[in-house]
Amino acid sequence: MVNAEDPRVLRSRQLIREAFRELLHSKGFDAVTVKDIAQKATINRATFYAHFEDKFALLDEITEQAFREMIPEQVANAQDFTDEICNQLIVMTYRYVVDFYKICRIDSHSMAKLVDEKIKKLLQQTIESILLKMDPRHGAIRHHIKIMAAMTGSTIYGAALYWLHVGEKDDVHVLADLVRPYVLNGLGLNKTTT
């Protein structure tokens, strides 16, 4: 078992993540092997496997780390699902999708599916956390909040992905203006931006 606080462990994990990102960009997910990652990171394969089960586990960690780093502080600390919080979630999700689909060259169906599911799950968790803070009696209706968060996360993610593929890619705020009323009405918050 590796000691997660050991500077050598931290350095090895960082080298692995950086090598993987570079290889994703240059070769694509399906073509990348653990051997490629180890060579690029200047480690041996045993070191890779001491940190990650396989390239899918590495992809999962990178996806989550990048998502968490993009969450605005205002969203992370939100006590209410306001117009502004909704806007920030929509814009953040779109920018995240652009990063993964454009910068990381998601040309693999298996990678796209994994990333899609992970982003939706992380969005759901973020939204659920905010919704739970809004309702002090959440214990009795927690499963309802989970459903609402799942639907809201899927809506935001689906709209961001659609916008990437066929929308007006340059103005993400138009996307936010289109999606926000739908999300807020769906949550029963019926707020509008002035």
CSV table of C-alpha atoms in Angstrom, one decimal:
chain,number,residue,atom,x,y,z
A,1,MET,CA,0.0,0.0,0.0
A,2,VAL,CA,1.3,3.4,-0.9
A,3,ASN,CA,1.5,6.3,1.5
A,4,ALA,CA,-0.6,9.0,-0.1
A,5,GLU,CA,1.3,11.8,1.8
A,6,ASP,CA,4.8,10.7,0.8
A,7,PRO,CA,6.3,13.3,-1.6
A,8,ARG,CA,7.6,10.6,-3.9
A,9,VAL,CA,4.1,9.1,-4.2
A,10,LEU,CA,2.6,12.5,-4.9
A,11,ARG,CA,5.3,13.1,-7.6
A,12,SER,CA,4.7,9.7,-9.2
A,13,ARG,CA,0.9,10.3,-9.3
A,14,GLN,CA,1.5,13.7,-10.9
A,15,LEU,CA,3.9,12.3,-13.5
A,16,ILE,CA,1.3,9.6,-14.3
A,17,ARG,CA,-1.5,12.1,-14.7
A,18,GLU,CA,0.5,14.4,-16.8
A,19,ALA,CA,1.7,11.6,-19.1
A,20,PHE,CA,-1.8,10.3,-19.5
A,21,ARG,CA,-3.1,13.8,-20.4
A,22,GLU,CA,-0.4,14.2,-23.0
A,23,LEU,CA,-1.1,10.8,-24.5
A,24,LEU,CA,-4.8,11.3,-24.6
A,25,HIS,CA,-4.2,14.4,-26.6
A,26,SER,CA,-1.7,12.8,-29.0
A,27,LYS,CA,-2.9,9.2,-29.3
A,28,GLY,CA,-6.5,9.1,-28.0
A,29,PHE,CA,-7.8,6.9,-25.2
A,30,ASP,CA,-8.2,3.6,-27.0
A,31,ALA,CA,-4.6,3.7,-28.3
A,32,VAL,CA,-3.0,4.5,-24.9
A,33,THR,CA,-1.6,1.6,-23.0
A,34,VAL,CA,-0.3,1.4,-19.4
A,35,LYS,CA,3.1,0.7,-21.0
A,36,ASP,CA,2.8,4.0,-22.9
A,37,ILE,CA,1.8,5.9,-19.7
A,38,ALA,CA,4.7,4.3,-17.7
A,39,GLN,CA,7.3,5.1,-20.4
A,40,LYS,CA,6.0,8.7,-20.8
A,41,ALA,CA,6.0,9.2,-17.0
A,42,THR,CA,9.5,7.6,-16.7
A,43,ILE,CA,8.3,5.0,-14.2
A,44,ASN,CA,7.9,1.3,-14.4
A,45,ARG,CA,4.5,-0.4,-14.9
A,46,ALA,CA,4.6,-1.8,-11.4
A,47,THR,CA,4.7,1.8,-10.1
A,48,PHE,CA,1.7,2.6,-12.2
A,49,TYR,CA,-0.2,-0.4,-10.8
A,50,ALA,CA,0.7,0.6,-7.3
A,51,HIS,CA,-1.3,3.8,-7.9
A,52,PHE,CA,-4.0,2.8,-10.3
A,53,GLU,CA,-5.8,-0.4,-11.2
A,54,ASP,CA,-5.8,0.4,-14.9
A,55,LYS,CA,-6.2,3.4,-17.3
A,56,PHE,CA,-9.9,3.5,-16.6
A,57,ALA,CA,-9.3,4.2,-12.9
A,58,LEU,CA,-6.8,6.9,-13.9
A,59,LEU,CA,-9.3,8.4,-16.3
A,60,ASP,CA,-11.9,8.4,-13.4
A,61,GLU,CA,-9.5,10.2,-11.1
A,62,ILE,CA,-8.5,12.8,-13.7
A,63,THR,CA,-12.1,13.4,-14.6
A,64,GLU,CA,-13.1,14.0,-11.0
A,65,GLN,CA,-10.0,16.1,-10.1
A,66,ALA,CA,-10.6,18.4,-13.1
A,67,PHE,CA,-14.3,18.8,-12.3
A,68,ARG,CA,-13.7,19.6,-8.6
A,69,GLU,CA,-11.0,22.2,-9.6
A,70,MET,CA,-13.5,23.9,-11.9
A,71,ILE,CA,-16.3,24.3,-9.3
A,72,PRO,CA,-16.5,28.0,-8.4
A,73,GLU,CA,-16.2,28.7,-4.7
A,74,GLN,CA,-19.6,30.3,-4.7
A,75,VAL,CA,-21.1,27.0,-6.0
A,76,ALA,CA,-19.1,24.9,-3.6
A,77,ASN,CA,-20.4,27.0,-0.6
A,78,ALA,CA,-23.9,27.6,-1.9
A,79,GLN,CA,-26.7,27.4,0.6
A,80,ASP,CA,-29.5,28.0,-2.0
A,81,PHE,CA,-30.0,27.1,-5.7
A,82,THR,CA,-30.2,30.7,-7.0
A,83,ASP,CA,-30.2,32.0,-10.6
A,84,GLU,CA,-26.5,32.8,-10.2
A,85,ILE,CA,-25.6,29.3,-8.9
A,86,CYS,CA,-27.6,27.8,-11.7
A,87,ASN,CA,-25.7,30.0,-14.3
A,88,GLN,CA,-22.4,29.1,-12.8
A,89,LEU,CA,-23.2,25.3,-13.0
A,90,ILE,CA,-24.3,25.6,-16.6
A,91,VAL,CA,-21.2,27.6,-17.7
A,92,MET,CA,-18.8,25.5,-15.7
A,93,THR,CA,-20.3,22.3,-17.1
A,94,TYR,CA,-20.1,23.6,-20.7
A,95,ARG,CA,-16.4,24.6,-20.2
A,96,TYR,CA,-15.6,21.3,-18.7
A,97,VAL,CA,-17.2,19.4,-21.6
A,98,VAL,CA,-15.3,21.6,-24.1
A,99,ASP,CA,-12.0,20.8,-22.3
A,100,PHE,CA,-12.6,17.1,-22.4
A,101,TYR,CA,-14.1,16.8,-25.9
A,102,LYS,CA,-11.7,19.2,-27.6
A,103,ILE,CA,-8.5,19.3,-25.6
A,104,CYS,CA,-8.4,15.7,-24.5
A,105,ARG,CA,-9.6,14.5,-27.9
A,106,ILE,CA,-12.5,12.3,-26.9
A,107,ASP,CA,-12.7,10.1,-29.9
A,108,SER,CA,-13.4,6.9,-28.1
A,109,HIS,CA,-16.9,5.8,-27.4
A,110,SER,CA,-15.9,4.0,-24.2
A,111,MET,CA,-14.0,7.0,-22.9
A,112,ALA,CA,-16.9,9.4,-23.8
A,113,LYS,CA,-19.4,7.2,-22.0
A,114,LEU,CA,-17.2,7.0,-18.9
A,115,VAL,CA,-16.6,10.7,-18.8
A,116,ASP,CA,-20.2,11.5,-19.5
A,117,GLU,CA,-21.4,9.3,-16.6
A,118,LYS,CA,-18.8,10.6,-14.2
A,119,ILE,CA,-19.6,14.3,-15.0
A,120,LYS,CA,-23.3,13.6,-14.5
A,121,LYS,CA,-22.6,11.9,-11.2
A,122,LEU,CA,-20.4,14.8,-10.0
A,123,LEU,CA,-23.0,17.4,-11.1
A,124,GLN,CA,-25.7,15.4,-9.3
A,125,GLN,CA,-23.6,15.3,-6.1
A,126,THR,CA,-23.0,19.0,-6.3
A,127,ILE,CA,-26.6,19.9,-6.9
A,128,GLU,CA,-27.8,17.4,-4.2
A,129,SER,CA,-25.5,19.0,-1.7
A,130,ILE,CA,-27.0,22.5,-2.4
A,131,LEU,CA,-30.6,21.2,-2.3
A,132,LEU,CA,-30.0,19.4,1.0
A,133,LYS,CA,-28.8,22.7,2.5
A,134,MET,CA,-32.0,24.4,1.4
A,135,ASP,CA,-34.4,22.0,3.1
A,136,PRO,CA,-33.8,21.4,6.8
A,137,ARG,CA,-36.2,18.4,6.8
A,138,HIS,CA,-34.3,16.6,4.0
A,139,GLY,CA,-34.0,13.3,5.9
A,140,ALA,CA,-37.6,12.4,5.1
A,141,ILE,CA,-37.4,13.4,1.5
A,142,ARG,CA,-33.7,12.6,0.7
A,143,HIS,CA,-34.6,10.2,-2.1
A,144,HIS,CA,-36.7,12.9,-3.7
A,145,ILE,CA,-33.8,15.3,-3.6
A,146,LYS,CA,-31.5,12.6,-5.1
A,147,ILE,CA,-34.0,12.2,-8.0
A,148,MET,CA,-34.3,16.0,-8.5
A,149,ALA,CA,-30.5,16.4,-8.4
A,150,ALA,CA,-30.0,13.5,-11.0
A,151,MET,CA,-32.6,15.1,-13.4
A,152,THR,CA,-31.1,18.5,-13.0
A,153,GLY,CA,-27.5,17.3,-13.5
A,154,SER,CA,-28.6,15.4,-16.6
A,155,THR,CA,-30.4,18.4,-18.0
A,156,ILE,CA,-27.4,20.7,-17.5
A,157,TYR,CA,-25.0,18.2,-18.9
A,158,GLY,CA,-27.2,17.2,-21.8
A,159,ALA,CA,-27.7,20.8,-22.8
A,160,ALA,CA,-23.9,21.6,-22.5
A,161,LEU,CA,-23.0,18.6,-24.7
A,162,TYR,CA,-25.7,19.5,-27.3
A,163,TRP,CA,-24.5,23.1,-27.3
A,164,LEU,CA,-20.9,21.9,-28.0
A,165,HIS,CA,-22.0,19.8,-30.9
A,166,VAL,CA,-24.6,22.0,-32.6
A,167,GLY,CA,-25.0,25.2,-30.7
A,168,GLU,CA,-23.5,28.7,-30.8
A,169,LYS,CA,-20.3,27.6,-29.3
A,170,ASP,CA,-19.0,31.1,-28.7
A,171,ASP,CA,-21.6,32.4,-26.3
A,172,VAL,CA,-22.1,30.1,-23.4
A,173,HIS,CA,-24.2,32.8,-21.6
A,174,VAL,CA,-27.0,32.3,-24.3
A,175,LEU,CA,-26.9,28.6,-23.3
A,176,ALA,CA,-27.3,29.6,-19.6
A,177,ASP,CA,-30.2,31.9,-20.4
A,178,LEU,CA,-31.9,29.0,-22.3
A,179,VAL,CA,-31.4,26.3,-19.7
A,180,ARG,CA,-31.7,28.2,-16.4
A,181,PRO,CA,-35.5,28.8,-16.6
A,182,TYR,CA,-36.1,25.2,-17.4
A,183,VAL,CA,-33.9,24.0,-14.5
A,184,LEU,CA,-35.4,26.4,-12.0
A,185,ASN,CA,-38.9,25.7,-13.0
A,186,GLY,CA,-38.2,22.0,-12.8
A,187,LEU,CA,-37.0,22.4,-9.3
A,188,GLY,CA,-40.0,24.5,-8.4
A,189,LEU,CA,-38.0,27.6,-7.8
A,190,ASN,CA,-39.6,29.7,-10.6
A,191,LYS,CA,-36.9,32.4,-10.4
A,192,THR,CA,-35.9,34.7,-13.2
A,193,THR,CA,-32.9,36.9,-13.8
A,194,THR,CA,-33.6,40.6,-13.9
